[in-house]
């Protein structure tokens, strides 16, 4: 059974659509697209692949010892999911356990900014100025990412791919070298040739808000 959807910008409770409004509504952020975490399982994998209208990014092959620890989506039956999330966990070289979430979303949804610990829905003023801080491979093309200032407990990278925001956020902050120094190669799980045999771990506590 799925948990109740929450606000993608603050993970607070939502008012469901009613006879007076077809939108989900947060008392703080108004009309939003409901966020729904999904389990690290073939069912969660299938659900996020079928419902999203934005890419579902997964590093593949996974770094050694890493597991998929959950999925997520923000959207509803009217809109389709306008944001997708893949959560992963694994060992870093020297820092012990590391959590990573990779999010694709349309501008304004706010899911990536929420996981980044930011107030606004997008990376904010000054984003993208100067040379990029990292590059990752997205569907065979080098894609620039910039560091985004946020809480000290996490490393935040953001960029643009296929007209959508792409966020890579990892805990602890020192594990940001995984993004900056590891040659991650992202695949879109929606593609027909991406029926992968994924290794699953325990559900990520990062997805519980």
N, C-alpha and C. Protein backbone atom coordinates (compact mmCIF):
# COMPACT_ATOMS: atom_id res chain seq x y z
N UNK A 1 0.83 -1.19 0.00
CA UNK A 1 0.00 0.00 0.00
C UNK A 1 0.87 1.25 0.00
N UNK A 2 0.57 2.20 -0.86
CA UNK A 2 1.36 3.42 -0.96
C UNK A 2 1.07 4.37 0.20
N UNK A 3 2.10 5.11 0.58
CA UNK A 3 1.91 6.17 1.57
C UNK A 3 1.17 7.33 0.91
N UNK A 4 0.60 8.20 1.74
CA UNK A 4 -0.08 9.38 1.21
C UNK A 4 0.94 10.28 0.51
N UNK A 5 0.59 10.85 -0.64
CA UNK A 5 1.51 11.76 -1.33
C UNK A 5 1.76 13.01 -0.51
N UNK A 6 2.91 13.63 -0.73
CA UNK A 6 3.30 14.83 0.01
C UNK A 6 3.70 15.93 -0.96
N UNK A 7 3.91 17.12 -0.41
CA UNK A 7 4.33 18.27 -1.21
C UNK A 7 5.76 18.05 -1.71
N UNK A 8 6.03 18.27 -2.98
CA UNK A 8 7.39 18.09 -3.49
C UNK A 8 8.35 19.17 -3.03
N UNK A 9 7.82 20.26 -2.44
CA UNK A 9 8.69 21.36 -2.02
C UNK A 9 9.00 21.37 -0.53
N UNK A 10 8.15 20.72 0.27
CA UNK A 10 8.42 20.71 1.72
C UNK A 10 8.12 19.36 2.35
N UNK A 11 7.60 18.42 1.58
CA UNK A 11 7.23 17.08 2.05
C UNK A 11 6.14 17.12 3.12
N UNK A 12 5.39 18.22 3.13
CA UNK A 12 4.26 18.33 4.04
C UNK A 12 3.02 17.68 3.47
N UNK A 13 1.95 17.57 4.27
CA UNK A 13 0.71 16.94 3.82
C UNK A 13 0.01 17.78 2.76
N UNK A 14 -0.82 17.12 1.98
CA UNK A 14 -1.55 17.78 0.90
C UNK A 14 -3.05 17.59 1.07
N UNK A 15 -3.80 18.56 0.53
CA UNK A 15 -5.24 18.40 0.37
C UNK A 15 -5.51 17.79 -1.00
N UNK A 16 -6.24 16.72 -1.03
CA UNK A 16 -6.53 16.03 -2.28
C UNK A 16 -7.48 16.84 -3.16
N UNK A 17 -7.52 16.56 -4.45
CA UNK A 17 -8.49 17.23 -5.32
C UNK A 17 -9.92 17.03 -4.81
N UNK A 18 -10.75 18.00 -5.11
CA UNK A 18 -12.13 17.97 -4.62
C UNK A 18 -13.07 18.41 -5.73
N UNK A 19 -14.34 18.55 -5.38
CA UNK A 19 -15.31 19.01 -6.36
C UNK A 19 -15.05 20.44 -6.81
N UNK A 20 -14.26 21.19 -6.01
CA UNK A 20 -14.00 22.59 -6.32
C UNK A 20 -12.65 22.81 -7.00
N UNK A 21 -11.77 21.82 -6.94
CA UNK A 21 -10.44 21.97 -7.54
C UNK A 21 -9.88 20.60 -7.91
N UNK A 22 -9.26 20.54 -9.08
CA UNK A 22 -8.65 19.28 -9.51
C UNK A 22 -7.19 19.17 -9.10
N UNK A 23 -6.69 20.16 -8.37
CA UNK A 23 -5.28 20.21 -7.99
C UNK A 23 -5.06 19.68 -6.58
N UNK A 24 -3.86 19.15 -6.35
CA UNK A 24 -3.40 18.86 -5.00
C UNK A 24 -2.85 20.17 -4.43
N UNK A 25 -3.12 20.40 -3.14
CA UNK A 25 -2.77 21.70 -2.57
C UNK A 25 -2.04 21.56 -1.24
N UNK A 26 -0.93 22.31 -1.14
CA UNK A 26 -0.15 22.40 0.09
C UNK A 26 -0.53 23.72 0.79
N UNK A 27 -0.68 23.69 2.11
CA UNK A 27 -1.03 24.91 2.84
C UNK A 27 0.05 25.97 2.72
N UNK A 28 1.30 25.56 2.47
CA UNK A 28 2.42 26.50 2.38
C UNK A 28 2.68 26.92 0.95
N UNK A 29 2.66 25.96 0.01
CA UNK A 29 3.11 26.23 -1.36
C UNK A 29 1.99 26.25 -2.40
N UNK A 30 0.75 26.14 -1.97
CA UNK A 30 -0.35 26.22 -2.92
C UNK A 30 -0.49 24.96 -3.75
N UNK A 31 -0.93 25.13 -5.00
CA UNK A 31 -1.13 23.99 -5.89
C UNK A 31 0.23 23.40 -6.30
N UNK A 32 0.39 22.10 -6.11
CA UNK A 32 1.65 21.43 -6.40
C UNK A 32 1.35 20.09 -7.07
N UNK A 33 2.41 19.46 -7.54
CA UNK A 33 2.32 18.10 -8.05
C UNK A 33 2.69 17.16 -6.91
N UNK A 34 1.83 16.22 -6.55
CA UNK A 34 2.09 15.38 -5.39
C UNK A 34 3.31 14.48 -5.59
N UNK A 35 4.14 14.41 -4.54
CA UNK A 35 5.32 13.55 -4.56
C UNK A 35 4.99 12.20 -3.94
N UNK A 36 5.41 11.15 -4.62
CA UNK A 36 5.15 9.79 -4.15
C UNK A 36 6.44 8.98 -4.20
N UNK A 37 7.01 8.58 -3.04
CA UNK A 37 8.15 7.66 -3.07
C UNK A 37 7.67 6.27 -3.46
N UNK A 38 8.55 5.52 -4.10
CA UNK A 38 8.23 4.17 -4.57
C UNK A 38 9.29 3.20 -4.08
N UNK A 39 8.94 1.96 -3.84
CA UNK A 39 9.88 1.01 -3.24
C UNK A 39 10.99 0.60 -4.20
N UNK A 40 12.13 0.16 -3.63
CA UNK A 40 13.21 -0.37 -4.45
C UNK A 40 12.89 -1.81 -4.86
N UNK A 41 12.12 -1.93 -5.91
CA UNK A 41 11.62 -3.23 -6.35
C UNK A 41 11.26 -3.15 -7.82
N UNK A 42 10.97 -4.29 -8.40
CA UNK A 42 10.55 -4.30 -9.80
C UNK A 42 9.24 -3.54 -9.98
N UNK A 43 8.37 -3.56 -8.96
CA UNK A 43 7.12 -2.81 -9.05
C UNK A 43 7.37 -1.31 -9.07
N UNK A 44 8.27 -0.83 -8.20
CA UNK A 44 8.62 0.59 -8.21
C UNK A 44 9.28 0.99 -9.52
N UNK A 45 10.16 0.14 -10.00
CA UNK A 45 10.85 0.36 -11.27
C UNK A 45 9.85 0.51 -12.41
N UNK A 46 8.90 -0.43 -12.48
CA UNK A 46 7.91 -0.40 -13.55
C UNK A 46 7.02 0.84 -13.45
N UNK A 47 6.62 1.19 -12.24
CA UNK A 47 5.73 2.33 -12.06
C UNK A 47 6.37 3.63 -12.52
N UNK A 48 7.60 3.88 -12.10
CA UNK A 48 8.24 5.15 -12.46
C UNK A 48 8.55 5.20 -13.95
N UNK A 49 8.86 4.08 -14.54
CA UNK A 49 9.12 4.05 -15.99
C UNK A 49 7.87 4.40 -16.78
N UNK A 50 6.73 3.91 -16.33
CA UNK A 50 5.50 4.05 -17.11
C UNK A 50 4.81 5.38 -16.92
N UNK A 51 5.03 6.05 -15.77
CA UNK A 51 4.24 7.22 -15.45
C UNK A 51 4.92 8.54 -15.79
N UNK A 52 6.24 8.57 -15.91
CA UNK A 52 6.93 9.84 -16.03
C UNK A 52 7.00 10.34 -17.46
N UNK A 53 6.96 11.67 -17.59
CA UNK A 53 7.13 12.31 -18.89
C UNK A 53 8.49 13.01 -18.96
N UNK A 54 9.30 12.82 -17.91
CA UNK A 54 10.68 13.30 -17.91
C UNK A 54 11.58 12.08 -17.80
N UNK A 55 12.87 12.23 -18.09
CA UNK A 55 13.76 11.06 -17.99
C UNK A 55 13.81 10.49 -16.58
N UNK A 56 14.16 9.23 -16.50
CA UNK A 56 14.42 8.55 -15.22
C UNK A 56 15.89 8.13 -15.28
N UNK A 57 16.75 8.93 -14.68
CA UNK A 57 18.19 8.74 -14.84
C UNK A 57 18.74 7.72 -13.85
N UNK A 58 19.54 6.80 -14.38
CA UNK A 58 20.24 5.82 -13.55
C UNK A 58 21.67 5.70 -14.02
N UNK A 59 22.65 5.81 -13.11
CA UNK A 59 24.04 5.51 -13.51
C UNK A 59 24.16 4.02 -13.82
N UNK A 60 24.66 3.71 -14.99
CA UNK A 60 24.82 2.29 -15.36
C UNK A 60 26.02 2.12 -16.26
N UNK A 61 26.92 1.21 -15.91
CA UNK A 61 26.84 0.32 -14.75
C UNK A 61 26.98 1.08 -13.44
N UNK A 62 26.39 0.52 -12.38
CA UNK A 62 26.51 1.13 -11.07
C UNK A 62 27.95 1.03 -10.56
N UNK A 63 28.38 2.01 -9.76
CA UNK A 63 29.67 1.85 -9.09
C UNK A 63 29.69 0.56 -8.26
N UNK A 64 30.85 -0.02 -8.07
CA UNK A 64 30.98 -1.29 -7.37
C UNK A 64 30.37 -1.20 -5.97
N UNK A 65 29.51 -2.17 -5.65
CA UNK A 65 28.91 -2.25 -4.33
C UNK A 65 27.67 -1.40 -4.14
N UNK A 66 27.22 -0.68 -5.17
CA UNK A 66 26.08 0.21 -5.03
C UNK A 66 24.78 -0.52 -5.32
N UNK A 67 23.71 -0.04 -4.66
CA UNK A 67 22.38 -0.63 -4.79
C UNK A 67 21.35 0.46 -5.05
N UNK A 68 20.28 0.11 -5.73
CA UNK A 68 19.13 1.01 -5.90
C UNK A 68 18.27 0.91 -4.65
N UNK A 69 17.99 2.05 -4.02
CA UNK A 69 17.28 2.05 -2.74
C UNK A 69 15.92 2.76 -2.79
N UNK A 70 15.43 3.02 -3.97
CA UNK A 70 14.09 3.59 -4.09
C UNK A 70 13.92 4.39 -5.35
N UNK A 71 12.67 4.71 -5.64
CA UNK A 71 12.30 5.56 -6.77
C UNK A 71 11.32 6.61 -6.25
N UNK A 72 11.01 7.57 -7.08
CA UNK A 72 10.01 8.56 -6.70
C UNK A 72 9.51 9.30 -7.92
N UNK A 73 8.35 9.93 -7.79
CA UNK A 73 7.77 10.69 -8.88
C UNK A 73 6.91 11.80 -8.31
N UNK A 74 6.80 12.88 -9.04
CA UNK A 74 5.92 13.98 -8.67
C UNK A 74 5.01 14.27 -9.86
N UNK A 75 3.72 14.09 -9.65
CA UNK A 75 2.74 14.28 -10.71
C UNK A 75 1.47 13.54 -10.35
N UNK A 76 0.49 13.60 -11.22
CA UNK A 76 -0.76 12.89 -10.97
C UNK A 76 -1.28 12.31 -12.27
N UNK A 77 -2.46 11.72 -12.20
CA UNK A 77 -3.01 11.05 -13.38
C UNK A 77 -3.30 12.04 -14.50
N UNK A 78 -3.59 13.30 -14.15
CA UNK A 78 -3.89 14.29 -15.19
C UNK A 78 -2.63 14.71 -15.95
N UNK A 79 -1.53 14.89 -15.22
CA UNK A 79 -0.33 15.48 -15.81
C UNK A 79 0.72 14.45 -16.19
N UNK A 80 0.65 13.26 -15.61
CA UNK A 80 1.80 12.38 -15.65
C UNK A 80 2.85 12.91 -14.68
N UNK A 81 3.84 12.12 -14.39
CA UNK A 81 4.88 12.55 -13.45
C UNK A 81 5.83 13.52 -14.14
N UNK A 82 5.93 14.72 -13.58
CA UNK A 82 6.79 15.77 -14.13
C UNK A 82 8.14 15.83 -13.44
N UNK A 83 8.35 14.94 -12.50
CA UNK A 83 9.66 14.79 -11.86
C UNK A 83 9.85 13.32 -11.54
N UNK A 84 11.07 12.84 -11.67
CA UNK A 84 11.40 11.46 -11.34
C UNK A 84 12.62 11.45 -10.45
N UNK A 85 12.74 10.40 -9.65
CA UNK A 85 13.86 10.27 -8.72
C UNK A 85 14.31 8.82 -8.68
N UNK A 86 15.62 8.64 -8.65
CA UNK A 86 16.22 7.34 -8.38
C UNK A 86 17.17 7.52 -7.20
N UNK A 87 16.99 6.70 -6.16
CA UNK A 87 17.85 6.75 -4.98
C UNK A 87 18.80 5.57 -5.00
N UNK A 88 20.04 5.83 -4.58
CA UNK A 88 21.06 4.79 -4.54
C UNK A 88 21.86 4.91 -3.25
N UNK A 89 22.52 3.83 -2.88
CA UNK A 89 23.40 3.85 -1.72
C UNK A 89 24.54 2.88 -1.97
N UNK A 90 25.68 3.22 -1.39
CA UNK A 90 26.83 2.34 -1.55
C UNK A 90 28.04 2.89 -0.84
N UNK A 91 29.17 2.20 -0.96
CA UNK A 91 30.38 2.65 -0.29
C UNK A 91 31.10 3.73 -1.09
N UNK A 92 31.67 4.69 -0.38
CA UNK A 92 32.60 5.61 -1.02
C UNK A 92 34.01 5.06 -0.83
N UNK A 93 34.96 5.70 -1.42
CA UNK A 93 36.33 5.19 -1.36
C UNK A 93 36.86 5.23 0.07
N UNK A 94 36.62 6.34 0.78
CA UNK A 94 37.20 6.50 2.12
C UNK A 94 36.21 6.96 3.17
N UNK A 95 34.96 7.28 2.79
CA UNK A 95 34.06 7.96 3.72
C UNK A 95 32.94 7.09 4.26
N UNK A 96 32.96 5.81 3.94
CA UNK A 96 31.90 4.95 4.44
C UNK A 96 30.64 5.05 3.60
N UNK A 97 29.47 4.71 4.19
CA UNK A 97 28.22 4.67 3.42
C UNK A 97 27.86 6.04 2.84
N UNK A 98 27.33 6.00 1.64
CA UNK A 98 26.95 7.22 0.92
C UNK A 98 25.56 7.04 0.32
N UNK A 99 24.76 8.08 0.39
CA UNK A 99 23.45 8.10 -0.28
C UNK A 99 23.50 9.08 -1.45
N UNK A 100 22.82 8.73 -2.52
CA UNK A 100 22.76 9.57 -3.71
C UNK A 100 21.36 9.54 -4.27
N UNK A 101 20.81 10.72 -4.61
CA UNK A 101 19.57 10.78 -5.36
C UNK A 101 19.82 11.53 -6.65
N UNK A 102 19.26 11.03 -7.72
CA UNK A 102 19.34 11.68 -9.03
C UNK A 102 17.92 12.00 -9.46
N UNK A 103 17.68 13.27 -9.74
CA UNK A 103 16.33 13.76 -10.02
C UNK A 103 16.30 14.44 -11.37
N UNK A 104 15.29 14.15 -12.16
CA UNK A 104 14.98 14.90 -13.37
C UNK A 104 13.63 15.55 -13.16
N UNK A 105 13.50 16.81 -13.54
CA UNK A 105 12.21 17.47 -13.34
C UNK A 105 12.05 18.66 -14.27
N UNK A 106 10.80 18.97 -14.55
CA UNK A 106 10.50 20.19 -15.28
C UNK A 106 10.75 21.40 -14.37
N UNK A 107 11.12 22.54 -14.94
CA UNK A 107 11.32 23.74 -14.10
C UNK A 107 10.07 24.07 -13.29
N UNK A 108 10.30 24.45 -12.03
CA UNK A 108 9.22 24.87 -11.17
C UNK A 108 8.60 23.80 -10.30
N UNK A 109 8.91 22.52 -10.55
CA UNK A 109 8.31 21.47 -9.72
C UNK A 109 8.83 21.55 -8.29
N UNK A 110 10.13 21.72 -8.12
CA UNK A 110 10.70 21.94 -6.80
C UNK A 110 11.18 20.72 -6.06
N UNK A 111 11.11 19.53 -6.65
CA UNK A 111 11.52 18.33 -5.94
C UNK A 111 13.03 18.31 -5.69
N UNK A 112 13.80 18.64 -6.72
CA UNK A 112 15.25 18.66 -6.55
C UNK A 112 15.68 19.66 -5.51
N UNK A 113 15.09 20.85 -5.54
CA UNK A 113 15.44 21.87 -4.56
C UNK A 113 15.10 21.43 -3.15
N UNK A 114 14.02 20.69 -2.98
CA UNK A 114 13.66 20.20 -1.65
C UNK A 114 14.71 19.23 -1.12
N UNK A 115 15.12 18.28 -1.94
CA UNK A 115 16.16 17.35 -1.50
C UNK A 115 17.49 18.08 -1.30
N UNK A 116 17.68 19.17 -2.03
CA UNK A 116 18.90 19.96 -1.86
C UNK A 116 18.84 20.84 -0.62
N UNK A 117 17.67 21.01 -0.02
CA UNK A 117 17.52 21.86 1.16
C UNK A 117 17.42 23.33 0.83
N UNK A 118 16.92 23.66 -0.38
CA UNK A 118 16.81 25.05 -0.83
C UNK A 118 15.38 25.55 -0.62
N UNK A 119 15.23 26.85 -0.53
CA UNK A 119 13.90 27.45 -0.31
C UNK A 119 13.09 27.54 -1.59
N UNK A 120 13.71 27.89 -2.70
CA UNK A 120 12.99 28.07 -3.95
C UNK A 120 12.83 26.77 -4.71
N UNK A 121 12.10 26.79 -5.84
CA UNK A 121 11.86 25.56 -6.58
C UNK A 121 12.99 25.16 -7.52
N UNK A 122 13.93 26.06 -7.79
CA UNK A 122 14.99 25.81 -8.77
C UNK A 122 16.36 26.14 -8.15
N UNK A 123 17.47 25.96 -8.88
CA UNK A 123 18.79 26.17 -8.27
C UNK A 123 19.05 27.58 -7.77
N UNK A 124 18.35 28.60 -8.26
CA UNK A 124 18.49 29.93 -7.70
C UNK A 124 19.41 30.85 -8.48
N UNK A 125 19.48 32.11 -8.04
CA UNK A 125 20.26 33.12 -8.73
C UNK A 125 21.74 32.79 -8.74
N UNK A 126 22.39 33.12 -9.85
CA UNK A 126 23.81 32.87 -9.99
C UNK A 126 24.15 31.47 -10.46
N UNK A 127 23.14 30.62 -10.58
CA UNK A 127 23.41 29.25 -11.01
C UNK A 127 23.96 29.24 -12.44
N UNK A 128 24.94 28.40 -12.67
CA UNK A 128 25.50 28.22 -14.01
C UNK A 128 26.53 29.24 -14.42
N UNK A 129 26.88 30.17 -13.52
CA UNK A 129 27.90 31.15 -13.85
C UNK A 129 29.29 30.52 -13.65
N UNK A 130 30.17 30.81 -14.57
CA UNK A 130 31.52 30.26 -14.49
C UNK A 130 31.59 28.86 -15.05
N UNK A 131 32.78 28.27 -15.06
CA UNK A 131 32.94 26.93 -15.62
C UNK A 131 32.24 25.89 -14.75
N UNK A 132 31.79 24.79 -15.34
CA UNK A 132 31.12 23.74 -14.56
C UNK A 132 32.08 23.10 -13.57
N UNK A 133 31.51 22.54 -12.51
CA UNK A 133 32.30 21.87 -11.48
C UNK A 133 32.44 20.39 -11.72
N UNK A 134 31.63 19.85 -12.61
CA UNK A 134 31.69 18.42 -12.91
C UNK A 134 31.04 18.19 -14.26
N UNK A 135 31.34 17.05 -14.86
CA UNK A 135 30.66 16.63 -16.08
C UNK A 135 30.34 15.14 -15.95
N UNK A 136 29.15 14.79 -16.39
CA UNK A 136 28.75 13.39 -16.43
C UNK A 136 28.28 13.07 -17.83
N UNK A 137 28.27 11.79 -18.13
CA UNK A 137 27.82 11.34 -19.44
C UNK A 137 26.32 11.07 -19.38
N UNK A 138 25.56 11.74 -20.24
CA UNK A 138 24.11 11.55 -20.31
C UNK A 138 23.77 11.09 -21.72
N UNK A 139 23.38 9.85 -21.84
CA UNK A 139 23.03 9.27 -23.14
C UNK A 139 24.15 9.47 -24.16
N UNK A 140 25.38 9.32 -23.70
CA UNK A 140 26.52 9.43 -24.58
C UNK A 140 27.03 10.83 -24.81
N UNK A 141 26.47 11.83 -24.13
CA UNK A 141 26.89 13.21 -24.32
C UNK A 141 27.39 13.79 -23.00
N UNK A 142 28.55 14.45 -22.99
CA UNK A 142 29.02 15.09 -21.76
C UNK A 142 28.08 16.21 -21.35
N UNK A 143 27.69 16.22 -20.08
CA UNK A 143 26.72 17.18 -19.56
C UNK A 143 27.31 17.89 -18.36
N UNK A 144 27.24 19.22 -18.38
CA UNK A 144 27.86 20.03 -17.32
C UNK A 144 26.97 20.09 -16.09
N UNK A 145 27.59 20.03 -14.93
CA UNK A 145 26.92 20.22 -13.65
C UNK A 145 27.66 21.29 -12.85
N UNK A 146 26.89 22.07 -12.12
CA UNK A 146 27.46 23.10 -11.25
C UNK A 146 27.11 22.80 -9.80
N UNK A 147 28.04 23.12 -8.90
CA UNK A 147 27.75 23.02 -7.47
C UNK A 147 26.72 24.07 -7.09
N UNK A 148 25.82 23.71 -6.20
CA UNK A 148 24.80 24.61 -5.69
C UNK A 148 25.00 24.71 -4.17
N UNK A 149 25.02 25.92 -3.66
CA UNK A 149 25.21 26.12 -2.21
C UNK A 149 23.96 25.66 -1.47
N UNK A 150 24.17 24.90 -0.39
CA UNK A 150 23.06 24.41 0.40
C UNK A 150 23.54 23.97 1.76
N UNK A 151 22.77 23.15 2.47
CA UNK A 151 23.17 22.69 3.79
C UNK A 151 24.52 21.97 3.76
N UNK A 152 25.24 22.05 4.86
CA UNK A 152 26.61 21.54 4.90
C UNK A 152 26.70 20.02 4.92
N UNK A 153 25.55 19.33 5.11
CA UNK A 153 25.61 17.87 5.23
C UNK A 153 25.53 17.14 3.90
N UNK A 154 25.42 17.89 2.78
CA UNK A 154 25.25 17.24 1.49
C UNK A 154 25.98 18.00 0.40
N UNK A 155 26.29 17.29 -0.68
CA UNK A 155 26.85 17.91 -1.88
C UNK A 155 25.76 17.98 -2.93
N UNK A 156 25.63 19.13 -3.59
CA UNK A 156 24.53 19.37 -4.51
C UNK A 156 25.09 19.79 -5.86
N UNK A 157 24.72 19.07 -6.88
CA UNK A 157 25.07 19.42 -8.25
C UNK A 157 23.79 19.52 -9.07
N UNK A 158 23.76 20.47 -9.99
CA UNK A 158 22.59 20.62 -10.85
C UNK A 158 23.04 21.03 -12.25
N UNK A 159 22.22 20.68 -13.22
CA UNK A 159 22.49 21.04 -14.61
C UNK A 159 21.22 20.88 -15.42
N UNK A 160 21.37 20.80 -16.72
CA UNK A 160 20.22 20.69 -17.63
C UNK A 160 20.48 19.58 -18.62
N UNK A 161 19.45 18.75 -18.85
CA UNK A 161 19.55 17.68 -19.83
C UNK A 161 18.18 17.46 -20.44
N UNK A 162 18.12 17.47 -21.75
CA UNK A 162 16.88 17.25 -22.50
C UNK A 162 15.78 18.22 -22.09
N UNK A 163 16.18 19.45 -21.78
CA UNK A 163 15.21 20.49 -21.45
C UNK A 163 14.67 20.44 -20.04
N UNK A 164 15.23 19.58 -19.19
CA UNK A 164 14.79 19.45 -17.80
C UNK A 164 15.97 19.65 -16.86
N UNK A 165 15.66 20.04 -15.62
CA UNK A 165 16.70 20.06 -14.60
C UNK A 165 17.16 18.64 -14.33
N UNK A 166 18.44 18.52 -14.05
CA UNK A 166 18.99 17.27 -13.53
C UNK A 166 19.74 17.62 -12.25
N UNK A 167 19.43 16.91 -11.18
CA UNK A 167 20.06 17.10 -9.88
C UNK A 167 20.76 15.82 -9.46
N UNK A 168 21.94 15.96 -8.88
CA UNK A 168 22.64 14.85 -8.25
C UNK A 168 23.02 15.33 -6.85
N UNK A 169 22.45 14.71 -5.83
CA UNK A 169 22.62 15.16 -4.45
C UNK A 169 23.09 13.97 -3.63
N UNK A 170 24.19 14.16 -2.89
CA UNK A 170 24.71 13.04 -2.12
C UNK A 170 25.05 13.45 -0.69
N UNK A 171 24.95 12.46 0.17
CA UNK A 171 25.26 12.60 1.60
C UNK A 171 26.33 11.56 1.95
N UNK A 172 27.35 11.90 2.73
CA UNK A 172 27.70 13.22 3.27
C UNK A 172 28.28 14.12 2.18
N UNK A 173 28.49 15.39 2.53
CA UNK A 173 28.97 16.35 1.53
C UNK A 173 30.30 15.94 0.93
N UNK A 174 31.16 15.32 1.75
CA UNK A 174 32.48 14.94 1.27
C UNK A 174 32.42 13.90 0.15
N UNK A 175 31.30 13.21 0.07
CA UNK A 175 31.14 12.20 -0.98
C UNK A 175 30.82 12.82 -2.32
N UNK A 176 30.76 14.14 -2.39
CA UNK A 176 30.54 14.80 -3.68
C UNK A 176 31.60 14.48 -4.70
N UNK A 177 32.75 13.97 -4.25
CA UNK A 177 33.79 13.56 -5.20
C UNK A 177 33.30 12.43 -6.09
N UNK A 178 32.28 11.70 -5.63
CA UNK A 178 31.71 10.66 -6.49
C UNK A 178 31.18 11.25 -7.78
N UNK A 179 30.58 12.46 -7.69
CA UNK A 179 30.05 13.13 -8.87
C UNK A 179 31.17 13.81 -9.64
N UNK A 180 32.07 14.48 -8.91
CA UNK A 180 33.08 15.30 -9.57
C UNK A 180 34.17 14.47 -10.22
N UNK A 181 34.48 13.31 -9.64
CA UNK A 181 35.65 12.57 -10.10
C UNK A 181 35.33 11.23 -10.75
N UNK A 182 34.15 10.68 -10.49
CA UNK A 182 33.78 9.39 -11.07
C UNK A 182 33.09 9.60 -12.41
N UNK A 183 33.44 8.81 -13.38
CA UNK A 183 32.86 8.95 -14.72
C UNK A 183 31.50 8.24 -14.76
N UNK A 184 30.50 8.89 -14.17
CA UNK A 184 29.15 8.32 -14.18
C UNK A 184 28.55 8.43 -15.58
N UNK A 185 27.86 7.41 -15.97
CA UNK A 185 27.18 7.39 -17.27
C UNK A 185 25.71 7.10 -17.03
N UNK A 186 24.84 8.06 -17.36
CA UNK A 186 23.42 7.95 -17.06
C UNK A 186 22.64 7.40 -18.23
N UNK A 187 21.71 6.49 -17.91
CA UNK A 187 20.75 5.97 -18.88
C UNK A 187 19.35 6.41 -18.47
N UNK A 188 18.48 6.50 -19.44
CA UNK A 188 17.07 6.83 -19.19
C UNK A 188 16.30 5.51 -19.12
N UNK A 189 15.77 5.20 -17.94
CA UNK A 189 15.09 3.93 -17.74
C UNK A 189 13.81 3.81 -18.55
N UNK A 190 13.32 4.91 -19.12
CA UNK A 190 12.11 4.81 -19.94
C UNK A 190 12.38 4.17 -21.29
N UNK A 191 13.63 4.18 -21.73
CA UNK A 191 13.94 3.65 -23.06
C UNK A 191 13.64 2.16 -23.13
N UNK A 192 13.22 1.72 -24.29
CA UNK A 192 12.78 0.34 -24.45
C UNK A 192 13.87 -0.69 -24.18
N UNK A 193 15.12 -0.31 -24.35
CA UNK A 193 16.21 -1.27 -24.17
C UNK A 193 16.80 -1.22 -22.76
N UNK A 194 16.06 -0.66 -21.79
CA UNK A 194 16.58 -0.50 -20.44
C UNK A 194 15.89 -1.41 -19.43
N UNK A 195 15.54 -2.62 -19.84
CA UNK A 195 14.94 -3.58 -18.92
C UNK A 195 16.07 -4.27 -18.16
N UNK A 196 16.62 -3.54 -17.18
CA UNK A 196 17.83 -3.96 -16.49
C UNK A 196 17.51 -4.80 -15.27
N UNK A 197 18.43 -5.67 -14.92
CA UNK A 197 18.33 -6.47 -13.69
C UNK A 197 19.01 -5.68 -12.58
N UNK A 198 18.24 -4.86 -11.88
CA UNK A 198 18.82 -3.94 -10.92
C UNK A 198 19.04 -4.60 -9.57
N UNK A 199 20.15 -4.28 -8.91
CA UNK A 199 20.35 -4.77 -7.53
C UNK A 199 19.68 -3.83 -6.54
N UNK A 200 18.79 -4.36 -5.71
CA UNK A 200 18.02 -3.53 -4.79
C UNK A 200 18.53 -3.67 -3.37
N UNK A 201 18.46 -2.56 -2.63
CA UNK A 201 18.78 -2.56 -1.22
C UNK A 201 17.58 -2.15 -0.40
N UNK A 202 17.80 -1.85 0.88
CA UNK A 202 16.72 -1.39 1.74
C UNK A 202 16.23 -0.02 1.32
N UNK A 203 14.96 0.24 1.57
CA UNK A 203 14.35 1.52 1.19
C UNK A 203 15.10 2.67 1.83
N UNK A 204 15.42 3.69 1.03
CA UNK A 204 16.22 4.81 1.50
C UNK A 204 15.45 5.67 2.49
N UNK A 205 16.02 5.94 3.68
CA UNK A 205 15.35 6.87 4.61
C UNK A 205 15.31 8.30 4.08
N UNK A 206 16.09 8.61 3.05
CA UNK A 206 16.06 9.96 2.47
C UNK A 206 14.71 10.25 1.81
N UNK A 207 13.96 9.23 1.46
CA UNK A 207 12.71 9.42 0.71
C UNK A 207 11.49 9.56 1.61
N UNK A 208 11.71 9.54 2.91
CA UNK A 208 10.56 9.61 3.81
C UNK A 208 10.28 11.02 4.29
N UNK A 209 11.04 12.03 3.77
CA UNK A 209 10.77 13.42 4.08
C UNK A 209 11.35 13.88 5.40
